[in-house]
Amino acid sequence: MKKFTCCRRVGVVYSLCLLIEVIPMTLVTSFSCISGLPRNILKGQKKRTWLFAENQNVNVQIECLMKLLDTDENSKQAKPEEEVPHSKCYIIGTGLSDRLIDLPLSILSILSLADVVLYDSLSLPAQEIRRVTPQNCTLECVGKRGDVRSMKQSDIDDLLMHHATSEDQGRTIVRLKGGDPFLFGRSRTEIDTLRKSGMPYRVIPNLSSCVAGPHYAGIPLTDPILDAQSFAVFSGTNSAGRGIGTRTINWKNLDVDTLVFLMIGRLDKLDALCHKLAESSPKWCTNTPCAVVRNAGRLSSQQVWRATLTTMVTLLREELGESTTTVSPAVLVVGPTAALDMIKQPD
């Protein structure tokens, strides 16, 4: 019985990887020590019929995986059928990655049942979402990007209300947000909208770029050797589009070791902030290390620059061209840990 359970779990994990087709078949041979696995898998053949029918859609297969992995006996007990199925909205953070494979299976399961998906510019791209949603699912991009004509938040709230008050029952509405829904995610007005509509909702958090962004670049926000024991997070641009470098903030009395700024990709705003910090506080001087992480977490396009407060913008323009005006989406890290690179492997 133990052997069967182990084999079934290996098969489930293997099948999930096949759904998104990112794992080389040769890696599966490492499981050859477990008897009972189908021979066609151990030989490296790409047949999937041992667990699922070849003609099944990805979303159907994900539901099968969820049922196989569900070990909660309470959830398996039969529940009385409701006369009218209720609609529900899921507000989901997708973290920093733009790849479907990096999402938890529970989120993939929700997407596989979605009737409507409203997604941000920095969440999953449409082509990735389409790989897992049903064919009749409606996708609408409602992303907002700085200095680019975008949908207003009030319009997004109205659109959410429209879907939430639809006469169609039993619908699954998904609101995808890059990073975490509650950290500069503008979720409050959307949740207020859902409360007004009476639609049940669930919030699913994820990693925010304020933490994961620097970490993807190998920059720890705290470090005992450098005596960096605290960090603070700021939005580099407020809701009115004003850069934080032009605002009155008492940087001198800010007793933290590392500063993290989001939405600071425009070079004029970045330059104003760097000079403001260097001039306003003895803790942050002209030679204070800083780093800019662009497209953090996106393996094919992530870029990292390390410099000081007074040389960062000069470095960016030297490498990207004098006509460059933005490096969005970007995270700025200021402090001694910004000079570290814990990802780089030794030569």
Short mmCIF file of C-alpha atoms in Angstrom, two decimals:
data_model
loop_
_atom_site.label_atom_id
_atom_site.label_comp_id
_atom_site.label_asym_id
_atom_site.label_seq_id
_atom_site.Cartn_x
_atom_site.Cartn_y
_atom_site.Cartn_z
CA MET A 1 0.00 0.00 0.00
CA LYS A 2 2.86 2.39 0.82
CA LYS A 3 4.54 1.59 -2.50
CA PHE A 4 1.32 2.39 -4.42
CA THR A 5 0.82 5.69 -2.58
CA CYS A 6 4.40 6.78 -3.24
CA CYS A 7 4.17 5.89 -6.93
CA ARG A 8 0.89 7.69 -7.30
CA ARG A 9 2.30 10.88 -5.76
CA VAL A 10 5.33 10.78 -8.04
CA GLY A 11 2.99 10.32 -10.98
CA VAL A 12 0.88 13.29 -9.90
CA VAL A 13 3.90 15.59 -9.63
CA TYR A 14 5.26 14.36 -12.94
CA SER A 15 1.91 14.92 -14.67
CA LEU A 16 1.65 18.46 -13.33
CA CYS A 17 5.04 19.25 -14.85
CA LEU A 18 3.92 17.78 -18.16
CA LEU A 19 0.92 20.09 -18.23
CA ILE A 20 3.18 23.08 -18.58
CA GLU A 21 5.91 21.14 -20.41
CA VAL A 22 8.98 22.52 -18.70
CA ILE A 23 10.65 19.41 -17.26
CA PRO A 24 13.01 17.34 -19.42
CA MET A 25 11.94 13.72 -19.72
CA THR A 26 15.44 12.58 -18.77
CA LEU A 27 14.95 13.92 -15.26
CA VAL A 28 12.16 11.43 -14.66
CA THR A 29 14.61 8.53 -14.83
CA SER A 30 15.87 9.59 -11.42
CA PHE A 31 12.71 8.01 -10.02
CA SER A 32 13.62 4.59 -11.46
CA CYS A 33 14.41 3.33 -7.97
CA ILE A 34 10.67 3.34 -7.27
CA SER A 35 9.03 0.22 -8.66
CA GLY A 36 5.63 0.47 -10.21
CA LEU A 37 6.12 3.53 -12.39
CA PRO A 38 4.93 2.95 -15.97
CA ARG A 39 7.72 1.72 -18.23
CA ASN A 40 6.94 4.27 -20.93
CA ILE A 41 7.86 7.09 -18.50
CA LEU A 42 11.12 5.51 -17.38
CA LYS A 43 12.12 5.05 -21.02
CA GLY A 44 11.65 8.75 -21.67
CA GLN A 45 8.60 8.50 -23.91
CA LYS A 46 6.22 11.46 -23.85
CA LYS A 47 3.01 9.47 -23.40
CA ARG A 48 0.62 10.81 -20.79
CA THR A 49 -2.16 8.25 -21.13
CA TRP A 50 -1.15 6.45 -17.95
CA LEU A 51 -2.77 9.12 -15.79
CA PHE A 52 -4.94 11.28 -18.06
CA ALA A 53 -6.59 10.97 -21.41
CA GLU A 54 -4.55 12.59 -24.16
CA ASN A 55 -7.48 14.71 -25.34
CA GLN A 56 -8.24 16.26 -21.96
CA ASN A 57 -7.81 20.02 -21.60
CA VAL A 58 -5.22 21.37 -19.17
CA ASN A 59 -7.90 22.77 -16.88
CA VAL A 60 -9.59 19.36 -16.63
CA GLN A 61 -6.29 17.68 -15.82
CA ILE A 62 -5.55 20.26 -13.11
CA GLU A 63 -8.85 19.43 -11.43
CA CYS A 64 -7.91 15.75 -11.51
CA LEU A 65 -4.60 16.58 -9.84
CA MET A 66 -6.33 18.62 -7.15
CA LYS A 67 -8.57 15.69 -6.30
CA LEU A 68 -5.64 13.29 -6.14
CA LEU A 69 -3.60 15.61 -3.92
CA ASP A 70 -6.45 16.51 -1.56
CA THR A 71 -5.81 14.62 1.68
CA ASP A 72 -8.40 16.48 3.74
CA GLU A 73 -11.06 13.89 4.50
CA ASN A 74 -13.54 16.59 5.50
CA SER A 75 -13.40 18.15 2.03
CA LYS A 76 -14.07 14.76 0.45
CA GLN A 77 -17.34 14.23 2.30
CA ALA A 78 -20.40 14.69 0.16
CA LYS A 79 -21.98 18.11 0.53
CA PRO A 80 -25.65 18.84 -0.10
CA GLU A 81 -26.21 20.36 -3.53
CA GLU A 82 -27.33 23.97 -3.52
CA GLU A 83 -30.39 24.92 -5.51
CA VAL A 84 -28.62 27.92 -7.03
CA PRO A 85 -24.79 27.94 -7.27
CA HIS A 86 -23.20 31.13 -5.93
CA SER A 87 -20.73 33.23 -7.88
CA LYS A 88 -17.44 34.13 -6.24
CA CYS A 89 -14.53 36.47 -6.89
CA TYR A 90 -10.89 35.65 -6.22
CA ILE A 91 -8.36 38.46 -5.79
CA ILE A 92 -5.06 36.74 -6.47
CA GLY A 93 -1.48 37.93 -6.27
CA THR A 94 0.77 36.32 -8.87
CA GLY A 95 4.11 37.35 -7.41
CA LEU A 96 6.83 38.52 -9.80
CA SER A 97 7.10 35.72 -12.33
CA ASP A 98 5.39 35.81 -15.71
CA ARG A 99 5.40 32.02 -16.01
CA LEU A 100 2.47 29.74 -15.27
CA ILE A 101 4.77 27.08 -13.79
CA ASP A 102 5.68 29.38 -10.87
CA LEU A 103 2.09 29.60 -9.59
CA PRO A 104 0.81 27.24 -6.87
CA LEU A 105 -1.48 24.44 -8.01
CA SER A 106 -4.33 25.93 -5.95
CA ILE A 107 -4.22 29.13 -8.06
CA LEU A 108 -4.01 27.13 -11.29
CA SER A 109 -7.10 25.28 -10.14
CA ILE A 110 -9.04 28.53 -9.68
CA LEU A 111 -7.95 29.78 -13.10
CA SER A 112 -9.02 26.50 -14.66
CA LEU A 113 -12.59 27.25 -13.55
CA ALA A 114 -12.61 30.97 -14.33
CA ASP A 115 -15.41 32.59 -16.32
CA VAL A 116 -13.84 36.07 -16.21
CA VAL A 117 -10.22 37.09 -15.58
CA LEU A 118 -9.30 40.75 -15.04
CA TYR A 119 -5.51 40.93 -15.08
CA ASP A 120 -2.85 43.58 -14.50
CA SER A 121 0.04 44.47 -16.78
CA LEU A 122 2.55 43.01 -14.32
CA SER A 123 0.67 39.79 -13.58
CA LEU A 124 0.65 36.85 -15.99
CA PRO A 125 0.55 37.73 -19.70
CA ALA A 126 -2.61 36.83 -21.61
CA GLN A 127 -1.01 33.94 -23.51
CA GLU A 128 -0.04 32.26 -20.25
CA ILE A 129 -3.48 32.74 -18.73
CA ARG A 130 -5.10 31.27 -21.85
CA ARG A 131 -3.14 28.05 -21.38
CA VAL A 132 -5.11 27.16 -18.27
CA THR A 133 -8.48 28.92 -18.47
CA PRO A 134 -11.55 27.41 -20.18
CA GLN A 135 -12.03 28.31 -23.84
CA ASN A 136 -15.08 30.47 -23.11
CA CYS A 137 -13.35 32.47 -20.37
CA THR A 138 -13.36 36.25 -20.85
CA LEU A 139 -9.96 37.94 -20.40
CA GLU A 140 -9.68 41.69 -19.90
CA CYS A 141 -6.46 43.63 -19.30
CA VAL A 142 -7.01 46.36 -16.71
CA GLY A 143 -3.37 47.09 -15.94
CA LYS A 144 -2.06 50.52 -15.02
CA ARG A 145 1.45 51.62 -15.96
CA GLY A 146 3.11 54.88 -15.03
CA ASP A 147 3.20 57.61 -17.69
CA VAL A 148 1.12 55.41 -20.01
CA ARG A 149 -2.55 55.95 -20.74
CA SER A 150 -4.25 53.31 -18.59
CA MET A 151 -7.63 52.40 -17.18
CA LYS A 152 -8.58 54.44 -14.12
CA GLN A 153 -9.12 52.63 -10.85
CA SER A 154 -12.72 53.82 -10.73
CA ASP A 155 -13.30 52.22 -14.15
CA ILE A 156 -11.83 48.94 -12.89
CA ASP A 157 -14.17 49.10 -9.89
CA ASP A 158 -17.14 49.67 -12.22
CA LEU A 159 -16.10 46.75 -14.40
CA LEU A 160 -15.82 44.52 -11.35
CA MET A 161 -19.28 45.63 -10.23
CA HIS A 162 -20.63 44.82 -13.69
CA HIS A 163 -19.37 41.25 -13.52
CA ALA A 164 -20.30 40.85 -9.86
CA THR A 165 -23.94 41.83 -10.47
CA SER A 166 -24.39 39.74 -13.61
CA GLU A 167 -27.55 37.66 -13.74
CA ASP A 168 -25.50 34.57 -14.58
CA GLN A 169 -25.17 32.41 -11.48
CA GLY A 170 -22.30 30.20 -10.39
CA ARG A 171 -19.60 32.28 -12.09
CA THR A 172 -15.95 32.39 -11.05
CA ILE A 173 -14.40 35.84 -11.40
CA VAL A 174 -10.65 36.19 -11.00
CA ARG A 175 -8.80 39.43 -10.38
CA LEU A 176 -5.10 38.85 -11.03
CA LYS A 177 -2.60 41.31 -9.57
CA GLY A 178 1.16 41.28 -9.91
CA GLY A 179 3.04 40.96 -6.62
CA ASP A 180 0.79 41.00 -3.57
CA PRO A 181 -2.78 42.37 -3.69
CA PHE A 182 -2.41 44.41 -0.48
CA LEU A 183 1.02 46.00 -1.00
CA PHE A 184 0.45 49.01 -3.28
CA GLY A 185 -2.12 46.80 -5.00
CA ARG A 186 -5.14 49.16 -4.83
CA SER A 187 -7.31 46.32 -3.55
CA ARG A 188 -9.37 48.30 -1.07
CA THR A 189 -11.76 49.96 -3.53
CA GLU A 190 -12.21 46.67 -5.39
CA ILE A 191 -13.08 44.85 -2.17
CA ASP A 192 -15.46 47.67 -1.23
CA THR A 193 -17.09 47.18 -4.63
CA LEU A 194 -17.50 43.45 -4.06
CA ARG A 195 -18.97 44.10 -0.61
CA LYS A 196 -21.51 46.48 -2.11
CA SER A 197 -22.45 43.92 -4.74
CA GLY A 198 -22.88 41.18 -2.14
CA MET A 199 -20.57 38.79 -3.98
CA PRO A 200 -18.43 36.51 -1.79
CA TYR A 201 -14.71 36.94 -2.34
CA ARG A 202 -11.38 35.50 -1.28
CA VAL A 203 -7.96 37.16 -1.23
CA ILE A 204 -4.91 35.04 -2.02
CA PRO A 205 -1.61 36.80 -1.16
CA ASN A 206 1.74 36.32 -2.85
CA LEU A 207 5.30 37.67 -2.76
CA SER A 208 5.63 41.41 -3.19
CA SER A 209 8.32 42.98 -5.35
CA CYS A 210 9.51 44.97 -2.33
CA VAL A 211 10.97 41.74 -0.90
CA ALA A 212 11.20 39.31 -3.80
CA GLY A 213 12.55 41.93 -6.22
CA PRO A 214 15.82 42.56 -4.33
CA HIS A 215 16.12 38.87 -3.47
CA TYR A 216 15.90 37.84 -7.13
CA ALA A 217 18.90 40.13 -7.67
CA GLY A 218 20.83 38.51 -4.83
CA ILE A 219 20.35 41.49 -2.50
CA PRO A 220 19.34 40.58 1.07
CA LEU A 221 17.36 43.29 2.82
CA THR A 222 18.94 42.39 6.16
CA ASP A 223 22.41 41.11 6.95
CA PRO A 224 23.99 40.52 10.38
CA ILE A 225 27.56 41.05 9.16
CA LEU A 226 26.69 44.53 7.84
CA ASP A 227 24.50 45.15 10.91
CA ALA A 228 21.51 45.72 8.64
CA GLN A 229 18.62 44.74 10.88
CA SER A 230 15.69 46.66 9.41
CA PHE A 231 14.21 47.94 6.18
CA ALA A 232 11.45 50.29 5.06
CA VAL A 233 9.36 50.24 1.89
CA PHE A 234 8.08 53.28 -0.01
CA SER A 235 6.17 53.95 -3.17
CA GLY A 236 8.40 55.99 -5.48
CA THR A 237 5.34 57.62 -7.04
CA ASN A 238 2.13 58.58 -5.28
CA SER A 239 -1.42 58.21 -6.64
CA ALA A 240 -1.19 61.65 -8.23
CA GLY A 241 1.97 60.71 -10.13
CA ARG A 242 4.29 62.80 -7.98
CA GLY A 243 7.77 61.39 -7.33
CA ILE A 244 8.84 60.79 -3.76
CA GLY A 245 12.04 62.80 -4.31
CA THR A 246 10.02 66.02 -4.54
CA ARG A 247 8.00 65.41 -1.39
CA THR A 248 8.85 66.57 2.12
CA ILE A 249 9.94 63.53 4.09
CA ASN A 250 12.13 63.61 7.19
CA TRP A 251 14.81 61.21 5.93
CA LYS A 252 17.21 62.40 8.64
CA ASN A 253 15.21 60.82 11.44
CA LEU A 254 14.36 57.63 9.59
CA ASP A 255 16.17 55.01 11.67
CA VAL A 256 16.30 52.02 9.28
CA ASP A 257 19.20 50.26 7.60
CA THR A 258 17.82 49.55 4.13
CA LEU A 259 15.38 51.50 1.97
CA VAL A 260 13.26 49.92 -0.77
CA PHE A 261 11.37 51.98 -3.36
CA LEU A 262 8.82 50.65 -5.82
CA MET A 263 7.45 52.46 -8.89
CA ILE A 264 10.61 54.51 -9.28
CA GLY A 265 11.61 53.58 -12.83
CA ARG A 266 11.40 57.03 -14.42
CA LEU A 267 14.93 58.43 -14.43
CA ASP A 268 14.01 62.00 -13.51
CA LYS A 269 12.18 60.74 -10.42
CA LEU A 270 15.01 58.35 -9.61
CA ASP A 271 17.61 61.10 -9.94
CA ALA A 272 15.63 63.49 -7.71
CA LEU A 273 15.25 60.81 -5.04
CA CYS A 274 18.93 59.79 -5.03
CA HIS A 275 20.10 63.39 -4.63
CA LYS A 276 17.47 64.09 -1.98
CA LEU A 277 18.65 61.15 0.11
CA ALA A 278 22.33 62.06 -0.27
CA GLU A 279 21.68 65.65 0.80
CA SER A 280 19.13 65.13 3.57
CA SER A 281 20.56 62.57 5.92
CA PRO A 282 23.99 61.69 7.32
CA LYS A 283 22.95 58.04 7.17
CA TRP A 284 22.66 58.19 3.37
CA CYS A 285 25.64 59.90 1.75
CA THR A 286 26.91 60.30 -1.80
CA ASN A 287 28.80 56.99 -1.58
CA THR A 288 25.93 54.94 -0.16
CA PRO A 289 25.49 51.76 -2.24
CA CYS A 290 22.27 51.39 -4.17
CA ALA A 291 20.88 49.01 -6.78
CA VAL A 292 18.17 49.11 -9.41
CA VAL A 293 16.41 45.87 -10.34
CA ARG A 294 14.42 45.96 -13.56
CA ASN A 295 11.82 43.29 -14.42
CA ALA A 296 12.64 41.46 -11.20
CA GLY A 297 11.84 37.77 -11.27
CA ARG A 298 11.42 37.59 -15.05
CA LEU A 299 14.27 35.34 -16.02
CA SER A 300 14.57 36.43 -19.64
CA SER A 301 14.53 40.18 -19.04
CA GLN A 302 15.72 40.91 -15.48
CA GLN A 303 18.51 43.50 -15.27
CA VAL A 304 20.47 44.70 -12.25
CA TRP A 305 22.64 47.79 -11.85
CA ARG A 306 24.77 48.56 -8.78
CA ALA A 307 26.24 51.98 -8.08
CA THR A 308 26.03 54.77 -5.47
CA LEU A 309 23.38 57.41 -4.87
CA THR A 310 25.24 60.01 -6.94
CA THR A 311 26.34 57.71 -9.78
CA MET A 312 23.31 55.47 -10.38
CA VAL A 313 21.45 57.58 -12.96
CA THR A 314 24.72 58.38 -14.76
CA LEU A 315 25.46 54.64 -14.98
CA LEU A 316 22.01 53.89 -16.35
CA ARG A 317 22.30 56.52 -19.08
CA GLU A 318 25.80 55.36 -20.01
CA GLU A 319 24.65 51.77 -20.45
CA LEU A 320 21.19 52.37 -21.93
CA GLY A 321 21.76 55.60 -23.84
CA GLU A 322 21.35 59.28 -23.03
CA SER A 323 17.86 59.30 -24.49
CA THR A 324 16.64 56.71 -21.97
CA THR A 325 13.88 58.09 -19.78
CA THR A 326 12.71 55.05 -17.82
CA VAL A 327 13.73 51.61 -16.60
CA SER A 328 10.25 50.62 -15.43
CA PRO A 329 9.20 48.37 -13.85
CA ALA A 330 11.99 48.83 -11.33
CA VAL A 331 12.86 48.44 -7.65
CA LEU A 332 15.45 50.67 -5.99
CA VAL A 333 17.40 49.39 -2.97
CA VAL A 334 19.48 51.82 -0.89
CA GLY A 335 21.86 50.76 1.86
CA PRO A 336 24.93 48.63 2.48
CA THR A 337 23.29 45.37 1.41
CA ALA A 338 22.68 46.79 -2.08
CA ALA A 339 26.35 46.13 -2.89
CA LEU A 340 25.96 42.41 -2.21
CA ASP A 341 25.26 39.76 -4.83
CA MET A 342 24.29 36.49 -3.17
CA ILE A 343 23.13 34.92 -6.46
CA LYS A 344 26.43 35.11 -8.34
CA GLN A 345 28.31 31.83 -8.23
CA PRO A 346 32.04 31.74 -7.47
CA ASP A 347 34.34 31.39 -10.47
#
